[in-house]
């Protein structure tokens, strides 16, 4: 599938919204390389286009409170934009270590603050996440007395119950279980503290505990399974599909699957692979969301890699646009300055839609990839 000319982006947006800007690509000088920046500058953004395409929102992860993001007025101004972002996902503040630092002693201050900010700026929230193997407090990882199936099950159910109850319908959805499946051997369960003590039953147990709160309190919050490397066909994707089918077969609530979509320039799954996978999940009776999209490159990215990144973003977003059951797209932060990539993959970065040529606390510049996303959102559906 080839991307239509970037020159059509402004024209498409401008057709529905006044003042189309001339589309051209501007060179923005950076220290090590010339980066392609967008020339579009209108009050019509990614979230506007996503909603026009029938989606709920275009969203972003944001790591507040307590990080540099909250203090960077240029970053924060862009985050607030209702034109670009109609959803916010807490990058860290609702995770287990932040919300239950000591056993049965819950701290909701940061999570409540996050929701206050999101609501103030009109953003829905995908709450993230309840049960995962990472970012666990020490009392879970190194218990004074070794866990048994019974004692750890109690911990799991207590955590899920308290969080779903506390945050209620302020969450559009919860990522109930995060990243339960391994890459190698692909589709096996990750051998983590939950699996090692409870077995695979920990996954249905978490969903059932959330469901119980929803039914008791009459909530609307949707329950998601969220993972990476399940965006194209393969053993791990099959495992996630089987999980959906198993939960549904047992009458346990699951409403959606989050396709993280952490991609690499040039090896991003194709439009057709992503389309096929989204359709497969929707056929199982769940909705899907692209939950953590970014496309990283080795630094500094060449001109060819920057152009490829535009295509990779386009293909990913377009595969959601063309599936009615794909209800939204979320990037895992929108500004390279605050991307998780460089600290995890040495020498890599350039993964997000904006960058700050002069660093934190300086103006943001949209990349050409931003135009690729906008074009995917504003282009006609492929008739799926
Ligand atoms: O909170 C401490 C702070 O007190 C300390 O000063 C600082 C020093 O390094 O570290 C802070 O914790 C860091 C935390 O982010 C908050 O910034 C952790 O070290 C760091 O490991 C943690 O990284 C997060 C990562 O998940 C952990 O696995 C990233 O921000 C977050 O973006 C990332 O998000 C995950 C999703 O939840 C699931 N899918 C993959 C995605 C990317 O890894």
Tab-separated table of C-alpha atoms and ligand atoms in Angstrom:
chain	number	residue	atom	x	y	z
A	1	UNK	CA	0.000	0.000	0.000
A	2	UNK	CA	1.444	3.309	-0.876
A	3	UNK	CA	0.898	6.496	1.021
A	4	UNK	CA	-0.689	9.301	-0.859
A	5	UNK	CA	1.330	12.456	-1.275
A	6	UNK	CA	1.838	14.488	1.854
A	7	UNK	CA	0.696	17.424	-0.217
A	8	UNK	CA	-2.872	16.164	0.099
A	9	UNK	CA	-2.826	16.386	3.879
A	10	UNK	CA	-3.531	20.063	4.206
A	11	UNK	CA	-5.995	19.965	1.360
A	12	UNK	CA	-7.967	17.155	2.985
A	13	UNK	CA	-8.085	18.788	6.353
A	14	UNK	CA	-8.706	22.138	4.778
A	15	UNK	CA	-11.659	20.825	2.812
A	16	UNK	CA	-13.615	20.366	5.998
A	17	UNK	CA	-11.994	23.070	8.096
A	18	UNK	CA	-11.131	26.529	6.841
A	19	UNK	CA	-7.709	27.956	6.135
A	20	UNK	CA	-5.790	25.127	4.500
A	21	UNK	CA	-2.062	25.710	4.745
A	22	UNK	CA	0.227	25.073	1.823
A	23	UNK	CA	1.794	21.661	2.336
A	24	UNK	CA	5.521	21.637	2.076
A	25	UNK	CA	8.290	20.054	4.041
A	26	UNK	CA	10.545	22.316	6.033
A	27	UNK	CA	14.125	21.458	6.947
A	28	UNK	CA	14.808	21.998	10.608
A	29	UNK	CA	18.468	21.980	11.488
A	30	UNK	CA	19.449	19.835	14.414
A	31	UNK	CA	22.916	19.260	15.762
A	32	UNK	CA	23.633	15.928	14.113
A	33	UNK	CA	21.249	15.578	11.230
A	34	UNK	CA	18.634	17.392	9.211
A	35	UNK	CA	15.199	16.384	10.393
A	36	UNK	CA	12.081	16.553	8.292
A	37	UNK	CA	9.428	18.684	9.916
A	38	UNK	CA	5.835	19.282	8.960
A	39	UNK	CA	4.687	22.529	7.462
A	40	UNK	CA	1.065	22.132	8.463
A	41	UNK	CA	-0.062	24.469	11.192
A	42	UNK	CA	-3.795	24.540	11.594
A	43	UNK	CA	-6.357	24.211	14.302
A	44	UNK	CA	-7.232	20.758	13.024
A	45	UNK	CA	-5.279	17.968	14.569
A	46	UNK	CA	-4.961	14.243	15.096
A	47	UNK	CA	-7.838	13.954	17.543
A	48	UNK	CA	-10.140	16.001	15.307
A	49	UNK	CA	-9.247	13.742	12.400
A	50	UNK	CA	-9.629	10.547	14.452
A	51	UNK	CA	-13.106	11.554	15.541
A	52	UNK	CA	-14.020	12.500	11.975
A	53	UNK	CA	-12.896	8.978	10.997
A	54	UNK	CA	-15.368	7.505	13.502
A	55	UNK	CA	-12.869	6.760	16.279
A	56	UNK	CA	-13.302	7.723	19.916
A	57	UNK	CA	-10.047	9.677	20.085
A	58	UNK	CA	-6.379	10.025	19.268
A	59	UNK	CA	-4.466	9.872	22.527
A	60	UNK	CA	-1.072	9.836	24.176
A	61	UNK	CA	0.697	8.390	27.176
A	62	UNK	CA	1.874	11.074	29.556
A	63	UNK	CA	4.057	10.631	32.616
A	64	UNK	CA	2.608	12.961	35.210
A	65	UNK	CA	2.731	13.886	38.023
A	66	UNK	CA	6.290	14.110	39.237
A	67	UNK	CA	8.310	14.175	36.020
A	68	UNK	CA	9.839	16.813	33.758
A	69	UNK	CA	6.837	16.603	31.457
A	70	UNK	CA	4.638	18.464	33.904
A	71	UNK	CA	7.189	21.288	34.204
A	72	UNK	CA	7.906	21.699	30.480
A	73	UNK	CA	5.437	24.382	29.419
A	74	UNK	CA	6.021	23.756	25.709
A	75	UNK	CA	5.392	20.029	26.096
A	76	UNK	CA	2.402	20.619	28.319
A	77	UNK	CA	0.850	23.161	25.967
A	78	UNK	CA	0.852	20.549	23.209
A	79	UNK	CA	-0.478	17.850	25.552
A	80	UNK	CA	-3.426	20.088	26.408
A	81	UNK	CA	-4.402	20.531	22.728
A	82	UNK	CA	-7.897	19.130	22.253
A	83	UNK	CA	-7.221	19.121	18.521
A	84	UNK	CA	-4.417	16.585	18.830
A	85	UNK	CA	-5.238	14.560	21.953
A	86	UNK	CA	-8.619	13.415	23.242
A	87	UNK	CA	-7.253	10.640	25.419
A	88	UNK	CA	-4.457	10.305	27.975
A	89	UNK	CA	-2.885	7.142	29.368
A	90	UNK	CA	-0.890	7.325	32.609
A	91	UNK	CA	2.597	6.045	31.739
A	92	UNK	CA	3.422	4.995	35.300
A	93	UNK	CA	1.297	6.479	38.072
A	94	UNK	CA	-1.427	3.801	38.210
A	95	UNK	CA	0.969	0.845	38.174
A	96	UNK	CA	1.223	-1.585	41.083
A	97	UNK	CA	4.321	-0.071	42.734
A	98	UNK	CA	2.724	3.386	42.704
A	99	UNK	CA	-0.735	2.378	43.884
A	100	UNK	CA	-0.028	-0.329	46.476
A	101	UNK	CA	3.508	0.407	47.729
A	102	UNK	CA	2.851	-1.554	50.937
A	103	UNK	CA	0.524	-4.514	51.176
A	104	UNK	CA	-3.100	-3.434	51.396
A	105	UNK	CA	-2.056	0.207	51.827
A	106	UNK	CA	-3.243	2.036	48.729
A	107	UNK	CA	-2.004	5.343	47.394
A	108	UNK	CA	-4.369	6.918	44.897
A	109	UNK	CA	-3.028	10.478	45.124
A	110	UNK	CA	-1.066	10.395	41.879
A	111	UNK	CA	-3.758	8.525	39.964
A	112	UNK	CA	-6.454	10.930	41.133
A	113	UNK	CA	-4.262	13.880	40.143
A	114	UNK	CA	-3.744	12.359	36.707
A	115	UNK	CA	-7.477	11.971	36.216
A	116	UNK	CA	-8.122	15.534	37.427
A	117	UNK	CA	-5.689	16.907	34.848
A	118	UNK	CA	-7.005	14.696	32.047
A	119	UNK	CA	-10.599	15.631	32.802
A	120	UNK	CA	-9.736	19.316	33.079
A	121	UNK	CA	-8.469	19.206	29.491
A	122	UNK	CA	-11.311	17.022	28.203
A	123	UNK	CA	-9.389	13.781	27.770
A	124	UNK	CA	-10.717	10.288	28.339
A	125	UNK	CA	-8.364	7.930	30.159
A	126	UNK	CA	-7.296	4.357	29.461
A	127	UNK	CA	-6.214	3.288	32.934
A	128	UNK	CA	-2.941	1.335	32.862
A	129	UNK	CA	-2.406	-1.274	34.348
A	130	UNK	CA	-3.598	-3.683	37.055
A	131	UNK	CA	-1.538	-6.887	36.834
A	132	UNK	CA	1.908	-6.983	35.193
A	133	UNK	CA	5.282	-8.507	35.940
A	134	UNK	CA	7.120	-5.160	35.944
A	135	UNK	CA	7.049	-2.218	38.330
A	136	UNK	CA	5.992	-4.364	41.250
A	137	UNK	CA	6.809	-3.264	44.802
A	138	UNK	CA	9.438	-5.117	46.738
A	139	UNK	CA	6.855	-6.756	49.006
A	140	UNK	CA	5.469	-8.603	45.956
A	141	UNK	CA	8.832	-9.516	44.438
A	142	UNK	CA	10.563	-10.448	47.703
A	143	UNK	CA	7.931	-11.496	50.239
A	144	UNK	CA	8.911	-12.155	53.854
A	145	UNK	CA	7.139	-15.519	53.553
A	146	UNK	CA	7.144	-17.232	50.139
A	147	UNK	CA	3.877	-16.858	48.258
A	148	UNK	CA	1.516	-19.754	47.798
A	149	UNK	CA	-1.220	-19.938	45.185
A	150	UNK	CA	-3.709	-18.977	47.882
A	151	UNK	CA	-1.833	-16.027	49.408
A	152	UNK	CA	-0.830	-14.463	46.088
A	153	UNK	CA	-4.304	-14.945	44.600
A	154	UNK	CA	-5.629	-12.945	47.525
A	155	UNK	CA	-3.137	-10.169	46.792
A	156	UNK	CA	-4.096	-10.115	43.112
A	157	UNK	CA	-7.836	-9.997	43.743
A	158	UNK	CA	-7.438	-7.365	46.459
A	159	UNK	CA	-5.362	-5.106	44.172
A	160	UNK	CA	-7.717	-5.394	41.217
A	161	UNK	CA	-10.810	-4.907	43.370
A	162	UNK	CA	-9.507	-1.802	45.134
A	163	UNK	CA	-8.310	-0.051	41.981
A	164	UNK	CA	-11.359	-0.754	39.854
A	165	UNK	CA	-13.572	0.323	42.735
A	166	UNK	CA	-11.633	3.515	43.492
A	167	UNK	CA	-11.219	4.866	39.954
A	168	UNK	CA	-14.592	3.557	38.719
A	169	UNK	CA	-15.985	5.054	35.552
A	170	UNK	CA	-13.332	7.769	35.451
A	171	UNK	CA	-11.459	5.117	33.456
A	172	UNK	CA	-12.727	4.465	29.934
A	173	UNK	CA	-10.994	1.108	30.259
A	174	UNK	CA	-8.478	-0.795	32.362
A	175	UNK	CA	-5.558	-2.793	31.030
A	176	UNK	CA	-6.391	-5.616	33.437
A	177	UNK	CA	-3.494	-7.877	32.521
A	178	UNK	CA	-0.432	-6.545	30.744
A	179	UNK	CA	2.069	-8.547	28.684
A	180	UNK	CA	1.309	-12.056	29.961
A	181	UNK	CA	2.813	-13.804	26.930
A	182	UNK	CA	6.481	-14.349	26.089
A	183	UNK	CA	8.322	-13.690	22.825
A	184	UNK	CA	10.389	-16.811	23.220
A	185	UNK	CA	9.034	-19.384	23.035
A	186	UNK	CA	6.416	-17.165	21.432
A	187	UNK	CA	2.987	-17.470	23.010
A	188	UNK	CA	4.099	-19.266	26.178
A	189	UNK	CA	3.169	-17.560	29.423
A	190	UNK	CA	5.858	-15.289	30.861
A	191	UNK	CA	7.362	-17.012	33.878
A	192	UNK	CA	6.696	-14.210	36.342
A	193	UNK	CA	5.691	-14.041	39.993
A	194	UNK	CA	1.987	-14.365	39.124
A	195	UNK	CA	2.409	-17.331	36.797
A	196	UNK	CA	4.943	-19.080	39.001
A	197	UNK	CA	2.632	-19.074	42.012
A	198	UNK	CA	-0.849	-19.149	40.539
A	199	UNK	CA	-0.325	-20.628	37.078
A	200	UNK	CA	-2.112	-19.357	33.938
A	201	UNK	CA	-5.305	-19.031	35.956
A	202	UNK	CA	-4.004	-15.694	37.261
A	203	UNK	CA	-5.202	-14.051	34.041
A	204	UNK	CA	-8.898	-15.101	34.195
A	205	UNK	CA	-8.752	-14.464	37.949
A	206	UNK	CA	-7.814	-10.811	37.379
A	207	UNK	CA	-10.555	-10.260	34.783
A	208	UNK	CA	-13.148	-11.996	36.964
A	209	UNK	CA	-12.219	-9.822	39.958
A	210	UNK	CA	-12.632	-6.660	37.859
A	211	UNK	CA	-15.913	-7.947	36.451
A	212	UNK	CA	-17.231	-8.536	39.962
A	213	UNK	CA	-16.670	-4.868	40.888
A	214	UNK	CA	-18.244	-3.700	37.645
A	215	UNK	CA	-21.351	-5.804	38.233
A	216	UNK	CA	-21.612	-4.860	41.901
A	217	UNK	CA	-21.313	-1.116	41.233
A	218	UNK	CA	-22.999	-0.927	37.827
A	219	UNK	CA	-19.856	0.470	36.139
A	220	UNK	CA	-19.250	0.909	32.420
A	221	UNK	CA	-15.452	0.585	32.444
A	222	UNK	CA	-14.142	-1.755	29.752
A	223	UNK	CA	-11.679	-4.551	30.464
A	224	UNK	CA	-8.652	-4.986	28.185
A	225	UNK	CA	-5.791	-7.404	27.674
A	226	UNK	CA	-2.717	-5.391	26.523
A	227	UNK	CA	0.482	-6.703	24.897
A	228	UNK	CA	3.230	-6.050	22.321
A	229	UNK	CA	4.220	-8.203	19.338
A	230	UNK	CA	0.599	-9.172	18.812
A	231	UNK	CA	0.109	-6.714	15.948
A	232	UNK	CA	0.750	-9.206	13.132
A	233	UNK	CA	-0.036	-12.918	12.725
A	234	UNK	CA	2.148	-15.304	14.767
A	235	UNK	CA	2.243	-17.581	17.797
A	236	UNK	CA	2.010	-14.776	20.343
A	237	UNK	CA	-0.965	-13.252	18.552
A	238	UNK	CA	-2.635	-16.671	18.457
A	239	UNK	CA	-2.111	-17.005	22.211
A	240	UNK	CA	-3.843	-13.660	22.771
A	241	UNK	CA	-6.700	-14.647	20.449
A	242	UNK	CA	-7.084	-17.931	22.347
A	243	UNK	CA	-7.158	-16.050	25.631
A	244	UNK	CA	-10.036	-13.878	24.408
A	245	UNK	CA	-11.892	-16.957	23.248
A	246	UNK	CA	-11.272	-18.773	26.547
A	247	UNK	CA	-12.453	-15.867	28.691
A	248	UNK	CA	-15.565	-15.384	26.599
A	249	UNK	CA	-16.244	-19.122	26.685
A	250	UNK	CA	-16.111	-19.057	30.476
A	251	UNK	CA	-18.413	-16.038	30.723
A	252	UNK	CA	-15.612	-13.802	32.001
A	253	UNK	CA	-15.750	-10.185	30.843
A	254	UNK	CA	-13.185	-9.013	28.310
A	255	UNK	CA	-14.084	-6.060	26.110
A	256	UNK	CA	-10.910	-5.226	24.284
A	257	UNK	CA	-7.351	-6.007	23.303
A	258	UNK	CA	-4.620	-3.377	23.328
A	259	UNK	CA	-2.104	-3.700	20.513
A	260	UNK	CA	0.885	-1.807	21.888
A	261	UNK	CA	2.614	-1.285	18.522
A	262	UNK	CA	6.158	-0.419	19.575
A	263	UNK	CA	7.709	-0.599	16.131
A	264	UNK	CA	11.113	-0.175	14.487
A	265	UNK	CA	11.642	1.920	11.365
A	266	UNK	CA	11.672	-0.401	8.378
A	267	UNK	CA	10.470	-3.511	10.221
A	268	UNK	CA	7.038	-2.296	11.176
A	269	UNK	CA	4.393	-4.901	10.271
A	270	UNK	CA	2.726	-4.039	6.962
A	271	UNK	CA	-0.673	-2.401	6.658
A	272	UNK	CA	-2.141	-5.757	5.577
A	273	UNK	CA	-0.588	-7.712	8.461
A	274	UNK	CA	-1.901	-5.166	10.945
A	275	UNK	CA	-5.305	-5.041	9.291
A	276	UNK	CA	-5.615	-8.833	9.291
A	277	UNK	CA	-4.715	-9.027	12.978
A	278	UNK	CA	-7.127	-6.327	14.070
A	279	UNK	CA	-9.895	-8.051	12.136
A	280	UNK	CA	-9.047	-11.376	13.814
A	281	UNK	CA	-9.469	-9.869	17.282
A	282	UNK	CA	-12.685	-8.100	16.308
A	283	UNK	CA	-14.030	-11.410	14.981
A	284	UNK	CA	-13.496	-12.836	18.496
A	285	UNK	CA	-15.974	-10.248	19.748
A	286	UNK	CA	-13.687	-7.593	21.252
A	287	UNK	CA	-12.756	-4.054	20.279
A	288	UNK	CA	-9.116	-3.117	19.736
A	289	UNK	CA	-7.017	-0.017	20.355
A	290	UNK	CA	-3.498	0.812	19.206
A	291	UNK	CA	-2.341	1.542	22.738
A	292	UNK	CA	1.358	2.490	22.695
A	293	UNK	CA	2.390	3.404	19.157
A	294	UNK	CA	5.919	4.605	18.460
A	295	UNK	CA	8.452	3.847	15.707
A	296	UNK	CA	12.084	3.975	16.781
A	297	UNK	CA	15.279	4.295	14.766
A	298	UNK	CA	19.004	4.111	15.298
A	299	UNK	CA	20.322	7.627	15.943
A	300	UNK	CA	20.791	9.754	13.986
A	301	UNK	CA	18.111	8.688	11.505
A	302	UNK	CA	19.015	9.050	7.833
A	303	UNK	CA	16.712	10.933	5.467
A	304	UNK	CA	15.557	7.565	4.091
A	305	UNK	CA	14.733	6.322	7.606
A	306	UNK	CA	12.774	9.470	8.358
A	307	UNK	CA	10.750	8.950	5.206
A	308	UNK	CA	10.242	5.290	6.097
A	309	UNK	CA	9.019	6.329	9.527
A	310	UNK	CA	6.279	8.405	7.893
A	311	UNK	CA	5.167	5.300	5.997
A	312	UNK	CA	5.335	3.094	9.126
A	313	UNK	CA	3.158	5.485	11.114
A	314	UNK	CA	0.796	5.805	8.170
A	315	UNK	CA	0.403	2.036	7.725
A	316	UNK	CA	-0.219	1.473	11.436
A	317	UNK	CA	-2.807	4.209	11.834
A	318	UNK	CA	-4.494	3.379	8.535
A	319	UNK	CA	-4.962	-0.226	9.658
A	320	UNK	CA	-7.014	1.086	12.585
A	321	UNK	CA	-8.951	3.563	10.474
A	322	UNK	CA	-10.037	0.724	8.181
A	323	UNK	CA	-11.406	-1.550	10.932
A	324	UNK	CA	-14.600	-0.329	12.580
A	325	UNK	CA	-13.832	-2.289	15.760
A	326	UNK	CA	-10.547	-0.419	16.213
A	327	UNK	CA	-11.841	2.389	18.387
A	328	UNK	CA	-8.783	4.561	18.938
A	329	UNK	CA	-5.073	5.178	18.615
A	330	UNK	CA	-2.683	6.131	21.408
A	331	UNK	CA	1.008	7.036	21.029
A	332	UNK	CA	3.418	6.167	23.848
A	333	UNK	CA	4.204	9.813	24.374
A	334	UNK	CA	4.375	12.311	21.538
A	335	UNK	CA	7.733	14.040	22.089
A	336	UNK	CA	11.164	12.416	21.693
A	337	UNK	CA	12.405	14.327	24.733
A	338	UNK	CA	10.238	12.158	26.992
A	339	UNK	CA	10.253	8.892	25.063
A	340	UNK	CA	11.000	5.684	26.981
A	341	UNK	CA	13.122	4.447	24.043
A	342	UNK	CA	16.614	5.981	24.541
A	343	UNK	CA	16.929	4.752	28.126
A	344	UNK	CA	15.842	1.230	27.128
A	345	UNK	CA	17.593	0.802	23.767
A	346	UNK	CA	21.011	2.465	23.773
A	347	UNK	CA	21.624	4.524	20.643
A	348	UNK	CA	17.989	4.476	19.540
A	349	UNK	CA	15.286	7.099	19.600
A	350	UNK	CA	13.491	9.461	17.220
A	351	UNK	CA	10.377	7.386	17.934
A	352	UNK	CA	7.696	10.020	18.461
A	353	UNK	CA	5.695	12.522	16.390
A	354	UNK	CA	7.315	15.691	17.777
A	355	UNK	CA	10.807	16.688	18.840
A	356	UNK	CA	12.392	19.628	20.591
A	357	UNK	CA	15.361	20.768	18.485
A	358	UNK	CA	16.721	22.777	21.420
A	359	UNK	CA	15.815	20.284	24.129
A	360	UNK	CA	13.378	20.291	27.050
A	361	UNK	CA	11.593	23.530	27.879
A	362	UNK	CA	11.897	24.748	24.297
A	363	UNK	CA	9.368	24.772	21.451
A	364	UNK	CA	8.217	21.511	19.902
A	365	UNK	CA	8.366	20.804	16.166
A	366	UNK	CA	6.054	18.358	14.407
A	367	UNK	CA	7.799	15.717	12.333
A	368	UNK	CA	6.737	14.655	8.857
A	369	UNK	CA	5.445	11.522	10.608
A	370	UNK	CA	2.740	13.723	12.119
A	371	UNK	CA	1.535	14.445	8.576
A	372	UNK	CA	1.599	10.728	7.792
A	373	UNK	CA	-0.704	10.055	10.735
A	374	UNK	CA	-2.993	12.919	9.786
A	375	UNK	CA	-3.174	11.662	6.235
A	376	UNK	CA	-4.033	8.134	7.400
A	377	UNK	CA	-6.812	9.561	9.567
A	378	UNK	CA	-8.265	11.849	6.926
A	379	UNK	CA	-7.973	9.516	3.931
A	380	UNK	CA	-10.939	7.557	2.679
A	381	UNK	CA	-11.545	4.115	4.191
A	382	UNK	CA	-10.449	1.216	2.001
A	383	UNK	CA	-13.891	-0.337	2.112
A	384	UNK	CA	-13.270	-2.930	4.821
B	1	LIG	O1	10.039	6.767	39.841
B	1	LIG	C1	11.461	6.661	39.713
B	1	LIG	C2	12.118	7.899	40.241
B	1	LIG	O2	11.850	8.006	41.620
B	1	LIG	C3	13.625	7.823	39.954
B	1	LIG	O3	14.233	9.014	40.338
B	1	LIG	C4	13.884	7.585	38.480
B	1	LIG	C5	15.355	7.423	38.168
B	1	LIG	O4	15.572	6.590	37.075
B	1	LIG	O5	13.228	6.406	38.090
B	1	LIG	C6	11.827	6.500	38.257
B	1	LIG	O6	11.193	5.341	37.810
B	1	LIG	C7	11.220	5.117	36.412
B	1	LIG	C8	9.794	5.200	35.876
B	1	LIG	O7	9.762	4.804	34.515
B	1	LIG	C9	9.182	6.583	36.020
B	1	LIG	O8	9.850	7.517	35.203
B	1	LIG	C10	11.782	3.721	36.187
B	1	LIG	O9	13.152	3.721	36.533
B	1	LIG	C11	11.638	3.313	34.744
B	1	LIG	O10	11.990	1.949	34.596
B	1	LIG	C12	10.181	3.481	34.314
B	1	LIG	O11	10.087	3.141	32.943
B	1	LIG	C13	8.788	2.896	32.489
B	1	LIG	C14	8.670	1.497	31.925
B	1	LIG	O12	7.360	1.296	31.408
B	1	LIG	C15	8.930	0.437	32.975
B	1	LIG	O13	8.778	-0.837	32.429
B	1	LIG	C16	8.488	3.903	31.399
B	1	LIG	O14	8.467	5.225	31.947
B	1	LIG	C17	7.116	3.598	30.781
B	1	LIG	O15	6.937	4.438	29.661
B	1	LIG	C18	7.109	2.141	30.323
B	1	LIG	O16	5.843	1.842	29.775
B	1	LIG	C19	5.647	0.523	29.277
B	1	LIG	C20	4.175	0.188	29.462
B	1	LIG	O17	3.788	0.374	30.790
B	1	LIG	C21	3.865	-1.232	29.011
B	1	LIG	N1	4.341	-1.466	27.661
B	1	LIG	C22	5.714	-1.085	27.364
B	1	LIG	C23	5.971	0.359	27.779
B	1	LIG	C24	7.370	0.794	27.403
B	1	LIG	O18	8.315	0.076	28.139
